[in-house]
Structure formats: structure tokens, C-alpha cells
Coordinates of C-alpha atoms and ligand atoms in Angstrom, one line a residue:
M1 CA -5.5 -23.1 10.0
L2 CA -2.6 -20.9 11.3
Q3 CA -1.4 -18.2 8.7
I4 CA 2.5 -18.5 8.8
Y5 CA 3.4 -15.2 7.8
D6 CA 1.3 -14.2 10.9
F7 CA 4.3 -14.9 13.1
T8 CA 7.2 -13.2 14.2
Y9 CA 10.5 -15.0 14.5
D10 CA 9.9 -15.7 18.2
E11 CA 6.4 -16.8 18.0
L12 CA 7.9 -19.3 14.8
A13 CA 10.6 -20.2 17.2
D14 CA 7.5 -21.1 20.2
F15 CA 5.3 -22.7 17.7
L16 CA 8.4 -25.3 16.4
A17 CA 9.6 -25.9 20.1
D18 CA 6.0 -26.7 20.7
L19 CA 6.3 -29.6 17.7
G20 CA 9.3 -30.4 19.6
E21 CA 11.9 -29.4 16.9
P22 CA 15.4 -28.1 18.0
K23 CA 16.2 -24.8 17.6
F24 CA 18.4 -24.3 14.3
R25 CA 15.1 -25.2 12.8
V26 CA 13.5 -21.7 13.2
R27 CA 16.3 -20.0 11.0
Q28 CA 15.8 -22.7 8.4
V29 CA 12.1 -22.0 8.3
W30 CA 12.3 -18.2 8.3
E31 CA 15.1 -18.5 5.5
W32 CA 12.5 -20.5 3.1
L33 CA 9.8 -17.9 3.9
Y34 CA 11.4 -14.5 3.7
K35 CA 14.7 -15.0 1.5
K36 CA 13.9 -17.9 -0.8
Y37 CA 10.2 -17.2 -1.0
V38 CA 9.0 -20.5 -1.1
T39 CA 5.4 -21.3 -2.2
T40 CA 4.9 -24.3 -0.7
F41 CA 6.3 -26.4 2.4
A42 CA 7.6 -29.2 0.3
E43 CA 10.5 -26.9 -1.4
M44 CA 11.6 -26.8 2.1
H45 CA 14.0 -29.6 1.5
N46 CA 16.5 -29.2 4.4
L47 CA 13.7 -30.1 6.6
P48 CA 12.5 -33.6 7.9
K49 CA 9.5 -34.8 6.1
T50 CA 7.8 -35.7 9.0
L51 CA 7.9 -31.9 10.0
I52 CA 7.1 -30.8 6.2
E53 CA 4.0 -32.9 6.6
T54 CA 2.8 -31.1 9.8
L55 CA 3.3 -27.8 8.5
E56 CA 1.1 -29.0 5.8
K57 CA -1.6 -30.1 8.3
T58 CA -1.1 -27.1 10.5
A59 CA -0.5 -24.0 8.6
V60 CA -0.9 -22.3 5.1
L61 CA 1.5 -20.1 3.0
H62 CA -0.6 -18.6 0.3
T63 CA -4.1 -18.7 0.4
A64 CA -4.6 -16.5 -2.2
T65 CA -5.6 -17.8 -5.9
I66 CA -4.8 -15.8 -8.9
A67 CA -8.2 -14.6 -10.4
S68 CA -6.8 -12.8 -13.4
E69 CA -3.5 -11.3 -14.4
Q70 CA -2.5 -8.2 -16.9
Y71 CA 0.1 -6.5 -18.4
S72 CA 0.5 -3.0 -19.7
S73 CA 1.1 -2.6 -23.2
D74 CA 4.7 -1.7 -22.8
G75 CA 5.2 -4.7 -20.2
Q76 CA 6.1 -2.8 -17.5
T77 CA 3.4 -3.2 -15.2
K78 CA 1.9 -6.1 -13.9
K79 CA -1.7 -6.6 -12.1
V80 CA -2.6 -9.4 -10.3
L81 CA -6.1 -9.9 -9.1
F82 CA -6.1 -12.2 -5.8
Q83 CA -9.0 -14.1 -4.7
L84 CA -8.9 -15.0 -1.0
P85 CA -10.4 -17.9 0.7
D86 CA -13.8 -16.4 1.3
G87 CA -14.2 -15.0 -2.1
Q88 CA -13.0 -11.6 -1.7
F89 CA -10.8 -9.9 -4.1
I90 CA -7.8 -7.9 -3.7
E91 CA -5.2 -6.5 -6.3
T92 CA -1.6 -6.0 -6.2
V93 CA 0.2 -4.2 -8.8
L94 CA 4.1 -4.5 -9.6
M95 CA 5.5 -1.3 -11.3
R96 CA 9.1 -1.8 -12.9
Y97 CA 10.9 1.6 -13.5
E98 CA 14.7 1.7 -14.2
K99 CA 16.2 0.4 -11.0
R100 CA 13.3 0.1 -9.0
R101 CA 10.7 -2.5 -9.0
T102 CA 7.9 -0.8 -6.8
L103 CA 5.0 -2.9 -5.4
C104 CA 1.8 -1.2 -4.6
I105 CA -0.5 -3.7 -2.1
S106 CA -3.7 -3.7 -0.7
T107 CA -4.7 -3.8 2.7
Q108 CA -8.3 -4.1 2.5
A109 CA -10.9 -6.0 0.7
G110 CA -12.7 -2.9 -0.4
C111 CA -13.0 0.5 1.6
A112 CA -14.9 2.1 3.5
M113 CA -13.8 5.5 3.1
G114 CA -16.1 6.0 -0.4
C115 CA -14.1 8.9 -1.9
I116 CA -16.2 9.2 -5.0
F117 CA -13.5 9.0 -7.9
C118 CA -12.0 6.0 -6.7
A119 CA -12.9 2.5 -7.7
T120 CA -12.5 0.6 -4.4
G121 CA -14.1 3.9 -2.7
Q122 CA -17.2 2.7 -5.3
M123 CA -17.3 -0.9 -4.3
G124 CA -17.5 -0.3 -0.4
F125 CA -15.8 -2.1 2.6
F126 CA -15.7 -5.9 2.5
R127 CA -13.0 -6.9 5.5
N128 CA -9.7 -6.0 6.8
L129 CA -6.9 -8.2 5.2
T130 CA -5.0 -10.2 7.9
V131 CA -1.1 -9.4 8.5
S132 CA -0.7 -12.6 6.4
E133 CA -2.5 -11.8 3.5
I134 CA -0.8 -8.3 3.4
V135 CA 2.7 -10.2 3.5
A136 CA 1.6 -12.9 0.9
Q137 CA 1.3 -10.3 -1.8
V138 CA 4.7 -8.9 -1.6
L139 CA 6.6 -12.4 -1.1
Y140 CA 4.3 -13.8 -4.0
F141 CA 6.0 -10.6 -6.4
A142 CA 9.4 -11.5 -4.6
H143 CA 9.3 -15.0 -5.7
E144 CA 8.2 -14.2 -9.4
L145 CA 11.0 -11.3 -9.7
A146 CA 13.5 -14.0 -8.2
Q147 CA 13.2 -15.9 -11.2
T148 CA 14.8 -13.1 -13.4
K149 CA 17.2 -12.6 -10.5
E150 CA 15.3 -9.1 -9.3
H151 CA 14.0 -7.7 -6.4
V152 CA 11.4 -5.6 -4.8
T153 CA 12.8 -2.4 -3.6
N154 CA 9.7 -0.4 -2.6
I155 CA 6.2 -0.9 -1.6
V156 CA 3.7 1.4 -1.3
M157 CA 0.3 0.8 0.4
M158 CA -1.7 2.8 -2.4
G159 CA -3.7 -0.5 -3.4
M160 CA -7.2 -1.0 -1.8
G161 CA -8.3 0.1 1.4
E162 CA -7.5 2.7 3.7
P163 CA -4.3 1.1 5.6
L164 CA -4.6 3.5 8.8
H165 CA -8.3 2.0 8.9
N166 CA -6.5 -1.5 9.4
Y167 CA -4.0 -0.1 11.5
D168 CA -2.7 -3.0 13.6
N169 CA -2.5 -5.4 10.7
T170 CA -1.0 -3.1 8.0
L171 CA 1.8 -2.2 10.6
T172 CA 2.4 -5.7 11.8
A173 CA 2.8 -6.6 7.9
L174 CA 5.4 -3.6 7.5
D175 CA 7.2 -4.6 10.9
R176 CA 7.5 -8.4 9.0
L177 CA 8.8 -6.9 5.7
T178 CA 11.3 -4.7 7.1
D179 CA 12.8 -7.3 9.9
E180 CA 16.4 -7.4 9.4
T181 CA 16.5 -10.9 10.1
G182 CA 13.8 -11.7 6.7
F183 CA 12.6 -10.0 4.3
N184 CA 14.7 -6.8 5.4
L185 CA 13.4 -4.2 2.9
G186 CA 14.5 -0.8 4.5
A187 CA 11.4 1.2 5.7
R188 CA 12.4 4.2 3.8
K189 CA 11.7 2.1 0.9
T190 CA 8.2 1.6 2.1
T191 CA 5.2 4.3 2.0
I192 CA 2.0 4.3 3.7
S193 CA -0.7 6.6 1.9
T194 CA -3.8 7.6 4.0
V195 CA -6.9 9.3 2.9
G196 CA -6.3 11.7 6.2
L197 CA -7.6 9.5 9.5
V198 CA -6.6 12.2 12.0
P199 CA -6.4 9.9 15.3
A200 CA -4.6 7.2 13.5
I201 CA -2.0 9.8 12.3
R202 CA -1.8 11.3 15.8
R203 CA -1.0 7.7 17.0
Y204 CA 1.6 7.0 14.2
A205 CA 3.2 10.1 14.7
D206 CA 3.7 9.0 18.3
E207 CA 5.1 5.7 17.7
Q208 CA 8.1 7.4 15.6
R209 CA 8.1 4.8 12.7
Q210 CA 10.7 4.9 9.8
T211 CA 7.8 4.6 7.2
P212 CA 7.1 7.6 5.6
L213 CA 3.4 8.8 5.1
A214 CA 1.6 10.4 2.4
I215 CA -1.8 12.0 2.7
S216 CA -4.7 11.9 0.0
L217 CA -5.6 15.5 0.0
H218 CA -7.1 16.3 -3.3
A219 CA -8.6 19.5 -2.2
A220 CA -7.7 22.6 -0.1
T221 CA -11.0 23.8 0.8
D222 CA -13.7 22.0 2.8
E223 CA -16.5 22.9 0.5
E224 CA -14.4 21.2 -2.6
R225 CA -12.8 18.4 -0.2
D226 CA -16.3 17.6 1.1
K227 CA -17.6 16.7 -2.5
L228 CA -14.6 14.1 -3.1
I229 CA -13.9 12.6 0.0
P230 CA -16.7 12.3 2.4
I231 CA -14.4 11.5 5.7
N232 CA -14.0 15.5 5.2
H233 CA -17.0 15.9 7.0
R234 CA -15.4 14.6 10.1
W235 CA -11.7 15.4 10.0
P236 CA -12.0 18.7 8.0
I237 CA -8.8 20.3 6.5
A238 CA -7.8 22.5 9.4
E239 CA -7.6 19.5 11.7
L240 CA -6.1 17.4 9.5
M241 CA -3.4 20.4 8.4
D242 CA -2.8 20.6 12.5
T243 CA -2.5 16.7 12.7
C244 CA 0.4 17.0 9.7
H245 CA 2.1 19.7 11.5
Y246 CA 2.4 17.5 14.5
Y247 CA 3.6 14.9 12.8
I248 CA 6.5 16.5 11.3
E249 CA 7.6 18.3 14.5
K250 CA 7.0 14.9 16.0
T251 CA 9.1 12.7 13.5
G252 CA 11.2 15.6 11.6
R253 CA 10.2 14.0 8.4
R254 CA 8.8 15.2 5.3
L255 CA 5.0 14.6 4.3
T256 CA 4.0 13.9 0.9
F257 CA 0.4 15.3 -0.3
E258 CA -1.3 13.6 -2.6
W259 CA -3.5 15.0 -5.8
A260 CA -5.4 13.5 -8.1
L261 CA -6.3 16.4 -10.6
I262 CA -9.5 16.4 -12.0
S263 CA -10.4 18.2 -15.0
G264 CA -12.5 21.7 -14.0
E265 CA -13.0 20.4 -10.1
N266 CA -9.9 20.6 -8.0
D267 CA -7.7 21.8 -11.1
T268 CA -8.4 25.4 -10.8
I269 CA -5.6 28.2 -10.1
E270 CA -8.1 29.1 -7.2
Q271 CA -7.4 25.8 -5.6
A272 CA -3.8 25.6 -6.4
R273 CA -3.6 29.1 -4.5
A274 CA -5.4 28.0 -1.6
L275 CA -2.9 24.8 -1.4
G276 CA 0.0 27.1 -1.8
N277 CA -1.3 29.0 1.0
L278 CA -1.9 25.6 3.1
L279 CA 1.6 24.2 2.3
H280 CA 4.0 27.2 2.4
G281 CA 6.6 27.2 4.5
M282 CA 5.9 23.5 5.4
L283 CA 8.4 20.5 5.3
C284 CA 6.6 18.7 2.4
H285 CA 6.2 17.8 -1.5
V286 CA 3.2 17.4 -3.5
N287 CA 2.5 14.3 -6.2
L288 CA 0.2 15.5 -8.8
I289 CA -1.8 12.9 -10.7
P290 CA -4.2 13.2 -13.4
L291 CA -7.2 11.4 -12.5
N292 CA -7.6 7.7 -13.6
P293 CA -11.1 8.0 -14.7
T294 CA -13.3 5.1 -13.1
S295 CA -16.5 3.8 -14.1
G296 CA -18.6 5.2 -11.1
Y297 CA -17.6 8.7 -11.6
S298 CA -18.0 11.0 -14.4
G299 CA -14.5 12.9 -13.8
G300 CA -11.9 13.1 -16.1
P301 CA -8.2 13.9 -15.8
S302 CA -6.7 17.6 -16.2
S303 CA -5.1 18.5 -19.7
K304 CA -1.4 19.0 -20.0
E305 CA -1.7 22.7 -19.7
R306 CA -3.9 22.8 -16.6
V307 CA -1.4 20.4 -14.8
D308 CA 1.5 22.9 -15.9
A309 CA -0.2 25.8 -14.5
F310 CA -1.4 24.3 -11.1
Q311 CA 2.3 23.4 -11.1
A312 CA 3.5 26.9 -11.6
E313 CA 1.0 28.2 -9.1
L314 CA 2.6 25.7 -6.6
A315 CA 5.8 27.2 -7.2
H316 CA 5.0 30.5 -6.5
F317 CA 4.2 29.7 -3.1
G318 CA 7.8 27.7 -2.6
V319 CA 5.7 24.3 -2.6
S320 CA 7.6 21.4 -4.7
S321 CA 5.9 19.0 -6.6
T322 CA 6.3 16.4 -9.1
V323 CA 3.6 15.1 -11.4
R324 CA 3.3 11.7 -11.6
V325 CA 2.3 9.8 -14.7
R326 CA -0.2 6.9 -13.7
R327 CA 1.3 3.7 -14.7
G328 CA -0.8 0.9 -16.2
I329 CA -4.1 2.8 -16.9
D330 CA -4.8 0.5 -20.1
I331 CA -4.7 -2.3 -17.7
Q332 CA -6.6 -0.7 -14.8
A333 CA -3.9 -0.6 -12.7
G334 CA -5.7 2.2 -10.4
C335 CA -6.5 1.3 -7.2
G336 CA -9.8 -1.1 -6.9
Q337 CA -10.2 -1.1 -11.1
L338 CA -9.4 -4.5 -12.0
R339 CA -11.7 -6.1 -9.7
D340 CA -14.5 -4.0 -10.8
R341 CA -14.1 -5.1 -14.5
V342 CA -13.5 -8.7 -13.4
V343 CA -16.3 -9.1 -10.6
G344 CA -18.3 -6.1 -11.3
K345 CA -19.8 -3.7 -9.0
R346 CA -21.9 -5.1 -5.8
Ligands
SAH1 N1 -6.7 5.1 0.9 C1 -5.6 5.5 0.7 C2 -4.6 4.1 -0.1 C3 -5.0 3.9 -1.1 S1 -5.3 4.9 -2.5 C4 -5.5 6.7 0.6 O1 -6.7 7.1 -0.1 O2 -4.5 7.3 0.2 C5 -3.7 5.5 -3.2 C6 -3.8 6.5 -3.8 O3 -4.4 6.8 -5.1 C7 -4.5 8.0 -3.0 O4 -3.9 9.2 -3.2 C8 -6.2 7.9 -3.9 O5 -6.7 9.1 -3.3 C9 -5.6 7.8 -5.2 N2 -6.8 7.4 -6.3 C10 -8.1 6.7 -6.0 N3 -8.7 6.6 -6.8 C11 -8.0 7.1 -7.8 C12 -8.0 7.9 -9.4 N4 -9.5 7.3 -10.0 N5 -7.5 8.6 -9.9 C13 -6.2 9.0 -9.2 N6 -6.1 8.6 -8.2 C14 -6.6 8.0 -7.3
SF4_2 FE1 -10.3 4.4 0.1 FE2 -8.0 5.9 -0.3 FE3 -9.9 4.8 -2.4 FE4 -10.6 7.0 -0.2 S1 -8.8 6.7 -2.0 S2 -11.9 5.1 -1.0 S3 -9.6 5.9 1.4 S4 -9.1 3.7 -1.1

């Protein structure tokens, strides 16, 4: 079966032309998909019945089913665990802020990077998601939000998986979602988060794309980062930082660095100083996020005093930072945690 969100507008046009459809159908179908977020072909009621039947026989919209749904106690965060046709699970989280409706989406089932503090890393890698599987997560929530006249305003690729390890599908999905004739989300309202795959970051910089990049640094010395993030052995900090400078030079864009503060581990003044030295004078910002505890790792979040001290130390180096509150801790909204609870470890 064809996965319909794999199509660009032109590919959809070719597909419909092959079925003998007139040209104006293309826009009709495209708008049902990306402006009205239908969940079945039958809802496309300005199409002839015969075309709807052909579409139903040859193509699919949403292939995932909902395995579990959870709301945070304040009702502002909702997490859905989707099951894919081959039995894989992925998670998508909606976070409601005052004006923003931010979606955290997955790009892979599992992850091959094995960061020790991360629930997805702990489960291992299963497979890449297709373009349609990435796009469908967004359209599912767009449809749901539309019922209350709300819209998806931001997308962060911070769910399960390493986006740059599934480079082509991730970037094609972003192209689809930012297409002005379709879903039309501003590229600046999207974010790719990466653990630091050096060659992929270089490629990304060369492609001059609009979607901002966030780098999951989490430690400022190789000794410390090696312990938390196995791929640091392959691309150590100096190499990663060279690539970050290359990205900034090439794109003129500010980089975000993410730092999960782990009590007694990477929240020391020495680490803050080392980070300050690394980032001093760089066009960047740091997001400090107290660790969300996971079942496969004994570390815990830093206390408020440690967080404040860390942030103050960074400020001495002129490095700006924001402390982020992890949303939906009570619903295991951390990356990979709901699957972990519902399905268990492999
Ligand atoms: N693979 C990408 C994107 C998905 S993870 C990456 O690593 O950047 C999204 C973010 O959540 C990353 O910054 C990751 O380090 C962070 N993260 C993972 N597990 C976490 C946890 N238990 N507590 C806090 N942050 C976590
Ligand atoms: Fe993969 Fe990101 Fe989790 Fe590391 S933090 S294991 S790269 S999802």
C-alpha cells in the first residue's frame, strides 16, 4: 500500500494523472490532507465515489493505531503511544503553553545511540520511521486540535530516535510540513535535536536549511561525555565543537545546546566552567533541563540550588541559558518513557 503522506504535491499529481483524474483533483486531495487533516478517504466528499474507492484500495492515510493515551495532571500535556503496523511503538507528545501548541515527535522506533540516561536509548534501535509515519504524527494532532479551533504552532524532533540518523526521511517530512501549499508551518517554528552526528551536521549546514538545530551536549569534557553518550567516543567534543562553529559560520544561525542536569554528575561547577569555556563568545544558547529519571538509569535531577549555581557560572562566561521545566513528568513524557512503561524493556 502507498503511504499517501510520502507524496510531494507533484508526485500526488502524477499519481492522480495515472488514475485518469483531471488536474483540479490534485489540489482538492492535497487540501483534504494538509488543510483539513482528514483521517479517512471517505471524508473527501467532493471527490467522486470511484476515486475514493480506488484511493482506499491503493493507499493509506494513518497506519498507526493508538496503544495508549495519557494526560498530565494539569491537562496541558498529552502523550500518545502509537503502534505501527509491524508492531513497533512510537510516542508523540502535545504540550500546551499559553499560546503555543508544541508537538514533540519521533523519527525512529527506538534509537541506536544508547545514551545511558535516555529511555529510548535503553531500549535499543528497531527501525527508521517512514516520511508518512513522521508526518502522520503531526496531522493526527492537527486534526484533534482543529476540533477546538487550535493549531499546531511548533514542532520539535525530540521524541524517540536520532533525527539525523534517519536524515532523508526526517528532512523530507519537515519539507512536507513546511510546504506553503500544504500544512505551511514556518520552518523557524520547527527544531531538530541531535546527539551530535558530526558528518550529518556538516551536511545539514551545507544544505542551508531554515530549521534550527539543537545539540544535546550534556557534558563539556570527553571524560564525562563518554560516560553518558557512547557516540562521543566516535566524535569527541573538540570535533563536535568544530562542526558547531562550521554550522554557525555557514548558516549565521544561533545554535541551542541541551544539557540534562544530573545530580552529582554533570551539574558541578567544574562542568559549568568547562562549558563556559567551550561556548564563550559563540552564537548560542543553553537549555538546562533537570534530568527526567528513567527506569534503566540511577541518576536523578539536580536540586534547584545546583541548577541556579550552574546557570550563574555560565553567566560569568557570557553564555545565556534558560532552565526548562520538563513537561508532563507525571505521564512519563520524557523521550521513550511511555513505551517503556506500557511495553516493557526488550
Ligand atoms: N536523539 C535526539 C533527539 C531526541 S532526545 C537527541 O538526543 O538530541 C531529545 C532530548 O531529550 C535530548 O536533548 C536528550 O538528550 C534529552 N533526554 C533524553 N532523555 C532524557 C532524560 N531522561 N531527561 C532529560 N532529558 C533527556
Ligand atoms: Fe537517542 Fe537522543 Fe535518546 Fe541519545 S538522547 S539515546 S540520541 S534519543
